[in-house]
Every structure is written in structure tokens, then in C-alpha cells.
């Protein structure tokens, strides 16, 4: 039979309106949130999380149709708040946790405290790979039929069943069999753990993967330094001065100045050490065992000196006395 269409009463409309306004207000005034999946999360877990986050963050759940409607309205009012991106990310059994007086990392720490273990149920899709380890099971020989149903190799040792080798009873993505569920229950194994899963982040009017939150400061610093090095190399190559390339430009300029004043009667503090080395290289070689080793060998001294002279002559030809070359 076709059910007649019923208009929602005033109370339901008022509740929807309040929900819409609350979600829009949080997106505009507290645009720092985690999108969390709540599959298999128990009501007690949800309650405990709400209590611990009270005063620090707001947990907001709702039907996807209501969430999308609220975000549509909000996007029309505040087109720069990124609620259209948030609407596109709304799917499945999920909700929001808006940080009002804490960091997103603090919220994730709270969520990690509330994990519920659960027994495997027949027909349930496994979310983990699970192996029953070899060795004693604690079950008496009268219960070998449970193992035989799953073709698990066993033996009887000291009046109890032992597994000959490890056996994988659950595979990710596969449904739990009736025999597997019964056996896991008899072994007292609860293989599944459920908690609020952080899926995405809403921040600065955009939505991105929660994996970004796991990037450490060391990784960011390393990537930044690599970027600065690339910028310096690029600017030097094209001849456009940049802040990243200035240290290299000054270094090259100093080498040119040092070459210019090496053979004239003029000096300054920064070039004094260079002129000392040019005046008596043997003094520096004596203080460096690696450099002095060929000289001590006798036969390798003359070729090494000739090679050094050739390199020095070649370098002199390359110097163009450009302070910023």
C-alpha cells in the first residue's frame, strides 16, 4: 500500500533548523575539525569520548542527508568557508569533532583511549588478518571436530589439542565462517577492535587526508631545506638573485676577490688566511697528514706537485674577476 505523505511537524522542523544552524556556526567560527568514521562504535564509547572532550571540542553526529542540507545552506551564506568541500567528503557512517579549545592532536589522543574489542560474528567482514598460533589450545580431545571442519592440523598432547602449525583463520575483506566464529569463541579470542577512525581533516576552508597529521617536524624541515637548495641552484643557473642564492653568490664573490688580491700588496682580515696559505703551502701540508703523505713517499712527490701546478694554472685561466659571477 502507498503510504500517504506526511508533513513533518513543527517540533521536528525546529530541531532540524537548530541542527543546521549549529553545524554552520561551527564551520564558520571553529573551522578546525576531524571527520571521523564511527562504524561499529558503541554508544558507551561515544558517551565516554563526549565526556572527556567536554569543554575542549564538540562532537557532532547526524544523518548524511541532514549534514549535506546544512552544508548546502552554509555554502550559500559563506561561500569562502569551504563547506562545499566538506559536503563532498560526507559519506558513510561518519561525524565531526570540532576543536574549540584544544589541538587536533589532543583529540586524536583521546580517541585512541577508547577502543572496544569484539568477538567475530558469522557473516561479518574481517578487518584484520588473524592467525591461531601453533601449540596447545587448552581444549580437550572431544572438540577436535571444530578443527577438522576448518582442515586445521592438530595432535593430542597431554590430554589437550595442539595445533601443528600456525593457521590463518581470518583474512581482511573475507566473511567470517560459522566454524571460524565458533572456534574463535571457544578459544576466547576477540580479534576485532573498533574505535572512532580519523578519516579526514577540515581546516582553513579545505579538506585533506588525516595522514598529513602524522608528518613529523623533522620531515617538514628536511623537505624545506631540500626546497631551499633547489631554489638556490635554480636562481644561480638562470642568473636571477634570490634570498636562497645569496650565500652562494657571496661565496663566489669572495673567491674572486681573494684571487684578485692574491698577487698585489693589499689585504683585509677575511683574506689574510688565504694569502698565508699561498705564501707557504708546505706549512699547511705539514699540519694535514693526508696531504703530507705523498710528499713523504719520495717518488709520488714530483708528479703530485706537477699536477697541483697544472690545476692552479687552469683555475687562474678560469677566473673572470666577476664579483657576482
PDB file of C-alpha atoms in Angstrom:
ATOM      1  CA  UNK A   1       0.000   0.000   0.000  1.00  0.00           C
ATOM      2  CA  UNK A   2       1.152   3.515  -0.754  1.00  0.00           C
ATOM      3  CA  UNK A   3       1.613   5.452   2.451  1.00  0.00           C
ATOM      4  CA  UNK A   4       0.230   8.987   2.424  1.00  0.00           C
ATOM      5  CA  UNK A   5       2.798  11.799   2.540  1.00  0.00           C
ATOM      6  CA  UNK A   6       3.020  13.361   5.958  1.00  0.00           C
ATOM      7  CA  UNK A   7       4.379  16.814   6.579  1.00  0.00           C
ATOM      8  CA  UNK A   8       6.913  16.953   9.418  1.00  0.00           C
ATOM      9  CA  UNK A   9       5.517  18.591  12.500  1.00  0.00           C
ATOM     10  CA  UNK A  10       6.717  21.918  13.848  1.00  0.00           C
ATOM     11  CA  UNK A  11       8.879  20.307  16.543  1.00  0.00           C
ATOM     12  CA  UNK A  12      10.867  18.239  14.040  1.00  0.00           C
ATOM     13  CA  UNK A  13      11.327  21.243  11.755  1.00  0.00           C
ATOM     14  CA  UNK A  14      12.572  23.305  14.696  1.00  0.00           C
ATOM     15  CA  UNK A  15      15.105  20.592  15.658  1.00  0.00           C
ATOM     16  CA  UNK A  16      16.366  20.406  12.084  1.00  0.00           C
ATOM     17  CA  UNK A  17      16.721  24.163  11.951  1.00  0.00           C
ATOM     18  CA  UNK A  18      18.743  24.193  15.175  1.00  0.00           C
ATOM     19  CA  UNK A  19      20.986  21.410  13.856  1.00  0.00           C
ATOM     20  CA  UNK A  20      21.585  23.295  10.593  1.00  0.00           C
ATOM     21  CA  UNK A  21      22.495  26.494  12.437  1.00  0.00           C
ATOM     22  CA  UNK A  22      24.805  24.678  14.850  1.00  0.00           C
ATOM     23  CA  UNK A  23      26.753  22.934  12.087  1.00  0.00           C
ATOM     24  CA  UNK A  24      27.046  26.120  10.020  1.00  0.00           C
ATOM     25  CA  UNK A  25      28.158  28.128  13.056  1.00  0.00           C
ATOM     26  CA  UNK A  26      30.868  25.572  13.905  1.00  0.00           C
ATOM     27  CA  UNK A  27      32.160  25.539  10.317  1.00  0.00           C
ATOM     28  CA  UNK A  28      32.420  29.341  10.303  1.00  0.00           C
ATOM     29  CA  UNK A  29      33.630  30.060  13.837  1.00  0.00           C
ATOM     30  CA  UNK A  30      35.534  26.847  14.650  1.00  0.00           C
ATOM     31  CA  UNK A  31      36.829  25.715  11.227  1.00  0.00           C
ATOM     32  CA  UNK A  32      39.227  23.173  12.699  1.00  0.00           C
ATOM     33  CA  UNK A  33      37.727  19.692  12.737  1.00  0.00           C
ATOM     34  CA  UNK A  34      38.261  15.981  12.272  1.00  0.00           C
ATOM     35  CA  UNK A  35      35.969  13.875  10.108  1.00  0.00           C
ATOM     36  CA  UNK A  36      35.611  10.545  11.904  1.00  0.00           C
ATOM     37  CA  UNK A  37      34.192   7.176  10.890  1.00  0.00           C
ATOM     38  CA  UNK A  38      32.012   5.555  13.540  1.00  0.00           C
ATOM     39  CA  UNK A  39      31.379   2.069  12.127  1.00  0.00           C
ATOM     40  CA  UNK A  40      30.778  -0.426  14.974  1.00  0.00           C
ATOM     41  CA  UNK A  41      31.441   2.246  17.628  1.00  0.00           C
ATOM     42  CA  UNK A  42      29.319   1.538  20.700  1.00  0.00           C
ATOM     43  CA  UNK A  43      27.135   4.174  22.328  1.00  0.00           C
ATOM     44  CA  UNK A  44      29.182   3.839  25.557  1.00  0.00           C
ATOM     45  CA  UNK A  45      32.376   4.647  23.646  1.00  0.00           C
ATOM     46  CA  UNK A  46      30.682   7.682  22.125  1.00  0.00           C
ATOM     47  CA  UNK A  47      29.457   8.850  25.520  1.00  0.00           C
ATOM     48  CA  UNK A  48      32.895   8.495  27.136  1.00  0.00           C
ATOM     49  CA  UNK A  49      34.539  10.442  24.306  1.00  0.00           C
ATOM     50  CA  UNK A  50      31.987  13.251  24.578  1.00  0.00           C
ATOM     51  CA  UNK A  51      32.559  13.487  28.341  1.00  0.00           C
ATOM     52  CA  UNK A  52      36.363  13.649  28.051  1.00  0.00           C
ATOM     53  CA  UNK A  53      36.260  16.241  25.252  1.00  0.00           C
ATOM     54  CA  UNK A  54      33.713  18.430  27.016  1.00  0.00           C
ATOM     55  CA  UNK A  55      34.996  21.996  27.154  1.00  0.00           C
ATOM     56  CA  UNK A  56      37.676  21.234  24.551  1.00  0.00           C
ATOM     57  CA  UNK A  57      35.826  20.000  21.466  1.00  0.00           C
ATOM     58  CA  UNK A  58      32.300  19.411  20.155  1.00  0.00           C
ATOM     59  CA  UNK A  59      31.266  16.012  18.793  1.00  0.00           C
ATOM     60  CA  UNK A  60      28.514  16.403  16.195  1.00  0.00           C
ATOM     61  CA  UNK A  61      26.789  13.460  14.529  1.00  0.00           C
ATOM     62  CA  UNK A  62      23.804  13.340  12.204  1.00  0.00           C
ATOM     63  CA  UNK A  63      22.233  11.736   9.161  1.00  0.00           C
ATOM     64  CA  UNK A  64      24.091  12.348   5.932  1.00  0.00           C
ATOM     65  CA  UNK A  65      21.019  13.921   4.327  1.00  0.00           C
ATOM     66  CA  UNK A  66      20.776  16.476   7.132  1.00  0.00           C
ATOM     67  CA  UNK A  67      24.521  17.159   7.068  1.00  0.00           C
ATOM     68  CA  UNK A  68      24.515  17.759   3.321  1.00  0.00           C
ATOM     69  CA  UNK A  69      21.459  20.004   3.525  1.00  0.00           C
ATOM     70  CA  UNK A  70      23.049  22.088   6.297  1.00  0.00           C
ATOM     71  CA  UNK A  71      26.300  22.407   4.352  1.00  0.00           C
ATOM     72  CA  UNK A  72      24.400  23.458   1.214  1.00  0.00           C
ATOM     73  CA  UNK A  73      22.710  26.246   3.170  1.00  0.00           C
ATOM     74  CA  UNK A  74      26.008  27.207   4.792  1.00  0.00           C
ATOM     75  CA  UNK A  75      27.845  27.343   1.464  1.00  0.00           C
ATOM     76  CA  UNK A  76      25.255  29.774   0.082  1.00  0.00           C
ATOM     77  CA  UNK A  77      25.745  32.053   3.101  1.00  0.00           C
ATOM     78  CA  UNK A  78      29.513  31.664   3.429  1.00  0.00           C
ATOM     79  CA  UNK A  79      30.958  30.621   0.044  1.00  0.00           C
ATOM     80  CA  UNK A  80      34.567  31.082   1.237  1.00  0.00           C
ATOM     81  CA  UNK A  81      34.274  28.739   4.238  1.00  0.00           C
ATOM     82  CA  UNK A  82      34.873  25.591   2.187  1.00  0.00           C
ATOM     83  CA  UNK A  83      31.621  23.902   3.177  1.00  0.00           C
ATOM     84  CA  UNK A  84      31.180  22.641  -0.383  1.00  0.00           C
ATOM     85  CA  UNK A  85      34.384  20.599   0.039  1.00  0.00           C
ATOM     86  CA  UNK A  86      33.112  19.350   3.383  1.00  0.00           C
ATOM     87  CA  UNK A  87      29.846  18.287   1.760  1.00  0.00           C
ATOM     88  CA  UNK A  88      31.719  16.309  -0.913  1.00  0.00           C
ATOM     89  CA  UNK A  89      33.576  14.433   1.843  1.00  0.00           C
ATOM     90  CA  UNK A  90      30.364  13.492   3.671  1.00  0.00           C
ATOM     91  CA  UNK A  91      29.630   9.831   3.065  1.00  0.00           C
ATOM     92  CA  UNK A  92      29.180   6.660   5.065  1.00  0.00           C
ATOM     93  CA  UNK A  93      28.684   6.353   8.804  1.00  0.00           C
ATOM     94  CA  UNK A  94      30.570   9.417   9.994  1.00  0.00           C
ATOM     95  CA  UNK A  95      30.507  12.574  12.071  1.00  0.00           C
ATOM     96  CA  UNK A  96      32.544  15.657  13.041  1.00  0.00           C
ATOM     97  CA  UNK A  97      34.662  16.666  16.018  1.00  0.00           C
ATOM     98  CA  UNK A  98      35.257  20.433  16.064  1.00  0.00           C
ATOM     99  CA  UNK A  99      38.235  21.641  18.125  1.00  0.00           C
ATOM    100  CA  UNK A 100      37.097  24.669  20.130  1.00  0.00           C
ATOM    101  CA  UNK A 101      39.716  24.796  22.884  1.00  0.00           C
ATOM    102  CA  UNK A 102      42.375  22.209  22.011  1.00  0.00           C
ATOM    103  CA  UNK A 103      44.540  20.883  19.199  1.00  0.00           C
ATOM    104  CA  UNK A 104      43.623  18.180  16.725  1.00  0.00           C
ATOM    105  CA  UNK A 105      46.414  16.012  18.129  1.00  0.00           C
ATOM    106  CA  UNK A 106      44.766  16.172  21.557  1.00  0.00           C
ATOM    107  CA  UNK A 107      41.500  14.916  20.050  1.00  0.00           C
ATOM    108  CA  UNK A 108      43.315  12.036  18.382  1.00  0.00           C
ATOM    109  CA  UNK A 109      44.934  11.094  21.706  1.00  0.00           C
ATOM    110  CA  UNK A 110      41.516  10.971  23.361  1.00  0.00           C
ATOM    111  CA  UNK A 111      40.071   8.821  20.569  1.00  0.00           C
ATOM    112  CA  UNK A 112      42.954   6.342  20.875  1.00  0.00           C
ATOM    113  CA  UNK A 113      41.988   5.664  24.517  1.00  0.00           C
ATOM    114  CA  UNK A 114      38.565   4.278  23.688  1.00  0.00           C
ATOM    115  CA  UNK A 115      38.999   1.030  21.778  1.00  0.00           C
ATOM    116  CA  UNK A 116      36.469  -1.789  22.060  1.00  0.00           C
ATOM    117  CA  UNK A 117      37.348  -5.418  21.349  1.00  0.00           C
ATOM    118  CA  UNK A 118      34.668  -7.584  19.808  1.00  0.00           C
ATOM    119  CA  UNK A 119      34.216 -11.256  19.024  1.00  0.00           C
ATOM    120  CA  UNK A 120      33.941 -12.404  15.415  1.00  0.00           C
ATOM    121  CA  UNK A 121      30.367 -12.928  14.219  1.00  0.00           C
ATOM    122  CA  UNK A 122      29.163 -15.174  11.418  1.00  0.00           C
ATOM    123  CA  UNK A 123      28.999 -13.301   8.108  1.00  0.00           C
ATOM    124  CA  UNK A 124      30.936 -10.309   9.408  1.00  0.00           C
ATOM    125  CA  UNK A 125      33.634  -8.955   7.088  1.00  0.00           C
ATOM    126  CA  UNK A 126      37.053  -9.342   8.660  1.00  0.00           C
ATOM    127  CA  UNK A 127      39.006  -6.123   9.165  1.00  0.00           C
ATOM    128  CA  UNK A 128      42.238  -7.874  10.241  1.00  0.00           C
ATOM    129  CA  UNK A 129      44.330 -10.883   9.308  1.00  0.00           C
ATOM    130  CA  UNK A 130      44.273 -13.290  12.251  1.00  0.00           C
ATOM    131  CA  UNK A 131      46.418 -16.367  12.869  1.00  0.00           C
ATOM    132  CA  UNK A 132      45.852 -19.016  15.548  1.00  0.00           C
ATOM    133  CA  UNK A 133      49.378 -19.821  16.766  1.00  0.00           C
ATOM    134  CA  UNK A 134      50.744 -23.340  16.869  1.00  0.00           C
ATOM    135  CA  UNK A 135      50.910 -25.105  20.209  1.00  0.00           C
ATOM    136  CA  UNK A 136      48.430 -26.012  22.967  1.00  0.00           C
ATOM    137  CA  UNK A 137      44.877 -24.665  22.725  1.00  0.00           C
ATOM    138  CA  UNK A 138      43.560 -25.637  26.161  1.00  0.00           C
ATOM    139  CA  UNK A 139      40.715 -27.615  24.554  1.00  0.00           C
ATOM    140  CA  UNK A 140      40.093 -31.311  25.304  1.00  0.00           C
ATOM    141  CA  UNK A 141      40.224 -34.023  22.590  1.00  0.00           C
ATOM    142  CA  UNK A 142      36.414 -34.245  22.367  1.00  0.00           C
ATOM    143  CA  UNK A 143      36.381 -30.897  20.492  1.00  0.00           C
ATOM    144  CA  UNK A 144      38.612 -31.853  17.571  1.00  0.00           C
ATOM    145  CA  UNK A 145      35.634 -31.617  15.199  1.00  0.00           C
ATOM    146  CA  UNK A 146      35.867 -27.804  15.260  1.00  0.00           C
ATOM    147  CA  UNK A 147      39.410 -28.005  13.911  1.00  0.00           C
ATOM    148  CA  UNK A 148      38.562 -30.740  11.413  1.00  0.00           C
ATOM    149  CA  UNK A 149      35.793 -28.571   9.924  1.00  0.00           C
ATOM    150  CA  UNK A 150      38.444 -25.997   9.035  1.00  0.00           C
ATOM    151  CA  UNK A 151      41.084 -28.556   7.954  1.00  0.00           C
ATOM    152  CA  UNK A 152      43.459 -27.497  10.724  1.00  0.00           C
ATOM    153  CA  UNK A 153      46.231 -29.964  11.513  1.00  0.00           C
ATOM    154  CA  UNK A 154      46.178 -30.987  15.194  1.00  0.00           C
ATOM    155  CA  UNK A 155      47.588 -33.554  17.584  1.00  0.00           C
ATOM    156  CA  UNK A 156      46.758 -34.655  21.122  1.00  0.00           C
ATOM    157  CA  UNK A 157      49.456 -33.903  23.686  1.00  0.00           C
ATOM    158  CA  UNK A 158      48.986 -34.426  27.423  1.00  0.00           C
ATOM    159  CA  UNK A 159      45.222 -34.596  27.129  1.00  0.00           C
ATOM    160  CA  UNK A 160      44.684 -31.430  25.094  1.00  0.00           C
ATOM    161  CA  UNK A 161      44.576 -30.373  21.459  1.00  0.00           C
ATOM    162  CA  UNK A 162      47.669 -28.778  19.971  1.00  0.00           C
ATOM    163  CA  UNK A 163      47.990 -27.090  16.571  1.00  0.00           C
ATOM    164  CA  UNK A 164      50.769 -28.486  14.409  1.00  0.00           C
ATOM    165  CA  UNK A 165      51.404 -25.094  12.765  1.00  0.00           C
ATOM    166  CA  UNK A 166      50.020 -21.557  12.676  1.00  0.00           C
ATOM    167  CA  UNK A 167      46.670 -21.296  10.930  1.00  0.00           C
ATOM    168  CA  UNK A 168      45.157 -18.176   9.358  1.00  0.00           C
ATOM    169  CA  UNK A 169      41.508 -18.166  10.321  1.00  0.00           C
ATOM    170  CA  UNK A 170      40.619 -14.606   9.223  1.00  0.00           C
ATOM    171  CA  UNK A 171      41.584 -12.662   6.114  1.00  0.00           C
ATOM    172  CA  UNK A 172      40.900  -8.982   5.563  1.00  0.00           C
ATOM    173  CA  UNK A 173      37.865  -8.480   3.343  1.00  0.00           C
ATOM    174  CA  UNK A 174      36.556 -12.040   3.702  1.00  0.00           C
ATOM    175  CA  UNK A 175      33.454 -13.002   5.698  1.00  0.00           C
ATOM    176  CA  UNK A 176      33.770 -14.913   8.956  1.00  0.00           C
ATOM    177  CA  UNK A 177      32.621 -18.525   8.552  1.00  0.00           C
ATOM    178  CA  UNK A 178      30.314 -20.248  11.064  1.00  0.00           C
ATOM    179  CA  UNK A 179      33.029 -22.736  12.082  1.00  0.00           C
ATOM    180  CA  UNK A 180      35.605 -19.976  12.398  1.00  0.00           C
ATOM    181  CA  UNK A 181      33.351 -17.866  14.620  1.00  0.00           C
ATOM    182  CA  UNK A 182      32.605 -20.828  16.917  1.00  0.00           C
ATOM    183  CA  UNK A 183      36.274 -21.822  17.172  1.00  0.00           C
ATOM    184  CA  UNK A 184      37.420 -18.276  17.979  1.00  0.00           C
ATOM    185  CA  UNK A 185      34.720 -18.034  20.654  1.00  0.00           C
ATOM    186  CA  UNK A 186      35.814 -21.331  22.239  1.00  0.00           C
ATOM    187  CA  UNK A 187      39.426 -20.120  22.263  1.00  0.00           C
ATOM    188  CA  UNK A 188      38.294 -16.869  23.922  1.00  0.00           C
ATOM    189  CA  UNK A 189      39.687 -14.750  21.078  1.00  0.00           C
ATOM    190  CA  UNK A 190      38.158 -11.363  20.243  1.00  0.00           C
ATOM    191  CA  UNK A 191      40.024 -10.403  17.080  1.00  0.00           C
ATOM    192  CA  UNK A 192      38.303  -7.162  16.167  1.00  0.00           C
ATOM    193  CA  UNK A 193      38.975  -3.717  17.644  1.00  0.00           C
ATOM    194  CA  UNK A 194      36.723  -0.760  16.942  1.00  0.00           C
ATOM    195  CA  UNK A 195      37.197   2.929  17.609  1.00  0.00           C
ATOM    196  CA  UNK A 196      36.480   6.286  16.036  1.00  0.00           C
ATOM    197  CA  UNK A 197      38.673   6.390  12.948  1.00  0.00           C
ATOM    198  CA  UNK A 198      40.009   9.787  11.848  1.00  0.00           C
ATOM    199  CA  UNK A 199      39.444   9.889   8.092  1.00  0.00           C
ATOM    200  CA  UNK A 200      39.959  13.492   7.011  1.00  0.00           C
ATOM    201  CA  UNK A 201      40.707  16.957   8.353  1.00  0.00           C
ATOM    202  CA  UNK A 202      38.741  20.174   7.792  1.00  0.00           C
ATOM    203  CA  UNK A 203      40.989  23.196   8.215  1.00  0.00           C
ATOM    204  CA  UNK A 204      41.485  26.577   6.542  1.00  0.00           C
ATOM    205  CA  UNK A 205      38.414  26.084   4.316  1.00  0.00           C
ATOM    206  CA  UNK A 206      39.773  22.874   2.832  1.00  0.00           C
ATOM    207  CA  UNK A 207      39.575  19.126   3.420  1.00  0.00           C
ATOM    208  CA  UNK A 208      42.630  16.852   3.319  1.00  0.00           C
ATOM    209  CA  UNK A 209      43.691  13.353   4.350  1.00  0.00           C
ATOM    210  CA  UNK A 210      44.346  12.642   8.018  1.00  0.00           C
ATOM    211  CA  UNK A 211      47.731  11.152   7.027  1.00  0.00           C
ATOM    212  CA  UNK A 212      49.066  14.735   6.898  1.00  0.00           C
ATOM    213  CA  UNK A 213      48.793  14.911  10.706  1.00  0.00           C
ATOM    214  CA  UNK A 214      51.380  12.143  11.021  1.00  0.00           C
ATOM    215  CA  UNK A 215      54.108  14.108   9.201  1.00  0.00           C
ATOM    216  CA  UNK A 216      56.778  14.953  11.794  1.00  0.00           C
ATOM    217  CA  UNK A 217      58.628  18.258  12.182  1.00  0.00           C
ATOM    218  CA  UNK A 218      61.863  16.556  11.098  1.00  0.00           C
ATOM    219  CA  UNK A 219      60.314  15.519   7.771  1.00  0.00           C
ATOM    220  CA  UNK A 220      58.958  19.033   7.189  1.00  0.00           C
ATOM    221  CA  UNK A 221      62.359  20.600   7.940  1.00  0.00           C
ATOM    222  CA  UNK A 222      64.096  18.166   5.600  1.00  0.00           C
ATOM    223  CA  UNK A 223      61.687  18.923   2.762  1.00  0.00           C
ATOM    224  CA  UNK A 224      62.022  22.678   3.387  1.00  0.00           C
ATOM    225  CA  UNK A 225      65.818  22.528   3.263  1.00  0.00           C
ATOM    226  CA  UNK A 226      65.681  20.495   0.043  1.00  0.00           C
ATOM    227  CA  UNK A 227      63.352  23.112  -1.456  1.00  0.00           C
ATOM    228  CA  UNK A 228      65.682  25.960  -0.476  1.00  0.00           C
ATOM    229  CA  UNK A 229      68.626  24.116  -2.050  1.00  0.00           C
ATOM    230  CA  UNK A 230      66.678  23.617  -5.288  1.00  0.00           C
ATOM    231  CA  UNK A 231      65.662  27.285  -5.355  1.00  0.00           C
ATOM    232  CA  UNK A 232      69.263  28.396  -4.791  1.00  0.00           C
ATOM    233  CA  UNK A 233      70.543  26.164  -7.601  1.00  0.00           C
ATOM    234  CA  UNK A 234      67.818  27.323  -9.978  1.00  0.00           C
ATOM    235  CA  UNK A 235      68.374  31.030  -9.271  1.00  0.00           C
ATOM    236  CA  UNK A 236      72.137  30.676  -9.751  1.00  0.00           C
ATOM    237  CA  UNK A 237      71.619  28.848 -13.041  1.00  0.00           C
ATOM    238  CA  UNK A 238      69.279  31.457 -14.553  1.00  0.00           C
ATOM    239  CA  UNK A 239      71.178  34.404 -13.065  1.00  0.00           C
ATOM    240  CA  UNK A 240      68.294  35.820 -11.032  1.00  0.00           C
ATOM    241  CA  UNK A 241      69.291  36.756  -7.458  1.00  0.00           C
ATOM    242  CA  UNK A 242      67.117  35.304  -4.690  1.00  0.00           C
ATOM    243  CA  UNK A 243      67.434  35.159  -0.923  1.00  0.00           C
ATOM    244  CA  UNK A 244      68.185  31.425  -1.129  1.00  0.00           C
ATOM    245  CA  UNK A 245      71.006  32.000  -3.611  1.00  0.00           C
ATOM    246  CA  UNK A 246      72.670  34.952  -1.828  1.00  0.00           C
ATOM    247  CA  UNK A 247      75.064  32.834   0.327  1.00  0.00           C
ATOM    248  CA  UNK A 248      76.376  31.138  -2.821  1.00  0.00           C
ATOM    249  CA  UNK A 249      76.703  34.465  -4.635  1.00  0.00           C
ATOM    250  CA  UNK A 250      78.704  35.980  -1.766  1.00  0.00           C
ATOM    251  CA  UNK A 251      80.881  32.857  -1.578  1.00  0.00           C
ATOM    252  CA  UNK A 252      81.736  33.095  -5.270  1.00  0.00           C
ATOM    253  CA  UNK A 253      82.341  36.845  -4.951  1.00  0.00           C
ATOM    254  CA  UNK A 254      84.774  36.257  -2.079  1.00  0.00           C
ATOM    255  CA  UNK A 255      86.714  33.693  -4.113  1.00  0.00           C
ATOM    256  CA  UNK A 256      87.011  36.204  -6.957  1.00  0.00           C
ATOM    257  CA  UNK A 257      88.194  38.953  -4.586  1.00  0.00           C
ATOM    258  CA  UNK A 258      90.702  36.561  -2.997  1.00  0.00           C
ATOM    259  CA  UNK A 259      92.082  35.708  -6.462  1.00  0.00           C
ATOM    260  CA  UNK A 260      92.272  39.414  -7.350  1.00  0.00           C
ATOM    261  CA  UNK A 261      94.301  40.460  -4.285  1.00  0.00           C
ATOM    262  CA  UNK A 262      96.457  37.319  -4.087  1.00  0.00           C
ATOM    263  CA  UNK A 263      99.404  38.858  -6.015  1.00  0.00           C
ATOM    264  CA  UNK A 264      99.106  42.519  -5.018  1.00  0.00           C
ATOM    265  CA  UNK A 265     100.173  44.368  -1.894  1.00  0.00           C
ATOM    266  CA  UNK A 266      96.695  44.720  -0.442  1.00  0.00           C
ATOM    267  CA  UNK A 267      94.915  42.697   2.193  1.00  0.00           C
ATOM    268  CA  UNK A 268      91.967  42.632   4.603  1.00  0.00           C
ATOM    269  CA  UNK A 269      91.024  40.419   7.530  1.00  0.00           C
ATOM    270  CA  UNK A 270      88.937  37.832   5.665  1.00  0.00           C
ATOM    271  CA  UNK A 271      91.629  37.158   3.032  1.00  0.00           C
ATOM    272  CA  UNK A 272      94.662  37.063   5.348  1.00  0.00           C
ATOM    273  CA  UNK A 273      94.437  33.263   5.860  1.00  0.00           C
ATOM    274  CA  UNK A 274      94.266  32.706   2.098  1.00  0.00           C
ATOM    275  CA  UNK A 275      97.377  34.818   1.499  1.00  0.00           C
ATOM    276  CA  UNK A 276      99.251  32.948   4.240  1.00  0.00           C
ATOM    277  CA  UNK A 277      98.456  29.651   2.517  1.00  0.00           C
ATOM    278  CA  UNK A 278      99.627  30.972  -0.877  1.00  0.00           C
ATOM    279  CA  UNK A 279     102.851  32.283   0.683  1.00  0.00           C
ATOM    280  CA  UNK A 280     103.762  28.945   2.368  1.00  0.00           C
ATOM    281  CA  UNK A 281     101.596  25.951   1.320  1.00  0.00           C
ATOM    282  CA  UNK A 282     104.064  23.496   2.913  1.00  0.00           C
ATOM    283  CA  UNK A 283     103.164  24.761   6.398  1.00  0.00           C
ATOM    284  CA  UNK A 284      99.542  23.761   5.841  1.00  0.00           C
ATOM    285  CA  UNK A 285     100.545  20.454   4.247  1.00  0.00           C
ATOM    286  CA  UNK A 286     102.608  19.569   7.307  1.00  0.00           C
ATOM    287  CA  UNK A 287      99.586  20.066   9.562  1.00  0.00           C
ATOM    288  CA  UNK A 288      97.469  17.786   7.313  1.00  0.00           C
ATOM    289  CA  UNK A 289      98.782  14.168   7.383  1.00  0.00           C
ATOM    290  CA  UNK A 290      96.650  13.169   4.382  1.00  0.00           C
ATOM    291  CA  UNK A 291      98.087  15.974   2.235  1.00  0.00           C
ATOM    292  CA  UNK A 292     101.640  15.417   3.524  1.00  0.00           C
ATOM    293  CA  UNK A 293     101.659  11.642   2.858  1.00  0.00           C
ATOM    294  CA  UNK A 294     102.560  11.803  -0.877  1.00  0.00           C
ATOM    295  CA  UNK A 295     105.479  14.154  -0.126  1.00  0.00           C
ATOM    296  CA  UNK A 296     106.904  11.690   2.417  1.00  0.00           C
ATOM    297  CA  UNK A 297     106.818   8.901  -0.180  1.00  0.00           C
ATOM    298  CA  UNK A 298     109.510  10.466  -2.350  1.00  0.00           C
ATOM    299  CA  UNK A 299     108.531   9.079  -5.763  1.00  0.00           C
ATOM    300  CA  UNK A 300     104.954  10.469  -5.688  1.00  0.00           C
ATOM    301  CA  UNK A 301     106.019  13.977  -4.675  1.00  0.00           C
ATOM    302  CA  UNK A 302     107.101  15.302  -8.048  1.00  0.00           C
ATOM    303  CA  UNK A 303     104.019  14.093 -10.023  1.00  0.00           C
ATOM    304  CA  UNK A 304     101.721  15.453  -7.296  1.00  0.00           C
ATOM    305  CA  UNK A 305     103.416  18.863  -7.385  1.00  0.00           C
ATOM    306  CA  UNK A 306     103.210  18.965 -11.190  1.00  0.00           C
ATOM    307  CA  UNK A 307      99.522  18.050 -11.092  1.00  0.00           C
ATOM    308  CA  UNK A 308      98.807  20.745  -8.451  1.00  0.00           C
ATOM    309  CA  UNK A 309     100.600  23.347 -10.559  1.00  0.00           C
ATOM    310  CA  UNK A 310      98.577  22.359 -13.618  1.00  0.00           C
ATOM    311  CA  UNK A 311      95.313  22.613 -11.697  1.00  0.00           C
ATOM    312  CA  UNK A 312      96.301  26.003 -10.251  1.00  0.00           C
ATOM    313  CA  UNK A 313      97.197  27.295 -13.737  1.00  0.00           C
ATOM    314  CA  UNK A 314      93.872  26.063 -15.113  1.00  0.00           C
ATOM    315  CA  UNK A 315      91.957  27.730 -12.263  1.00  0.00           C
ATOM    316  CA  UNK A 316      93.755  31.032 -12.913  1.00  0.00           C
ATOM    317  CA  UNK A 317      92.651  30.921 -16.536  1.00  0.00           C
ATOM    318  CA  UNK A 318      89.012  30.369 -15.455  1.00  0.00           C
ATOM    319  CA  UNK A 319      88.876  33.357 -13.074  1.00  0.00           C
ATOM    320  CA  UNK A 320      86.952  36.173 -14.719  1.00  0.00           C
ATOM    321  CA  UNK A 321      87.173  38.595 -11.765  1.00  0.00           C
ATOM    322  CA  UNK A 322      83.397  38.938 -11.643  1.00  0.00           C
ATOM    323  CA  UNK A 323      82.378  39.769  -8.084  1.00  0.00           C
ATOM    324  CA  UNK A 324      78.932  38.282  -8.613  1.00  0.00           C
ATOM    325  CA  UNK A 325      79.780  35.595 -11.204  1.00  0.00           C
TER     326      UNK A 325
END
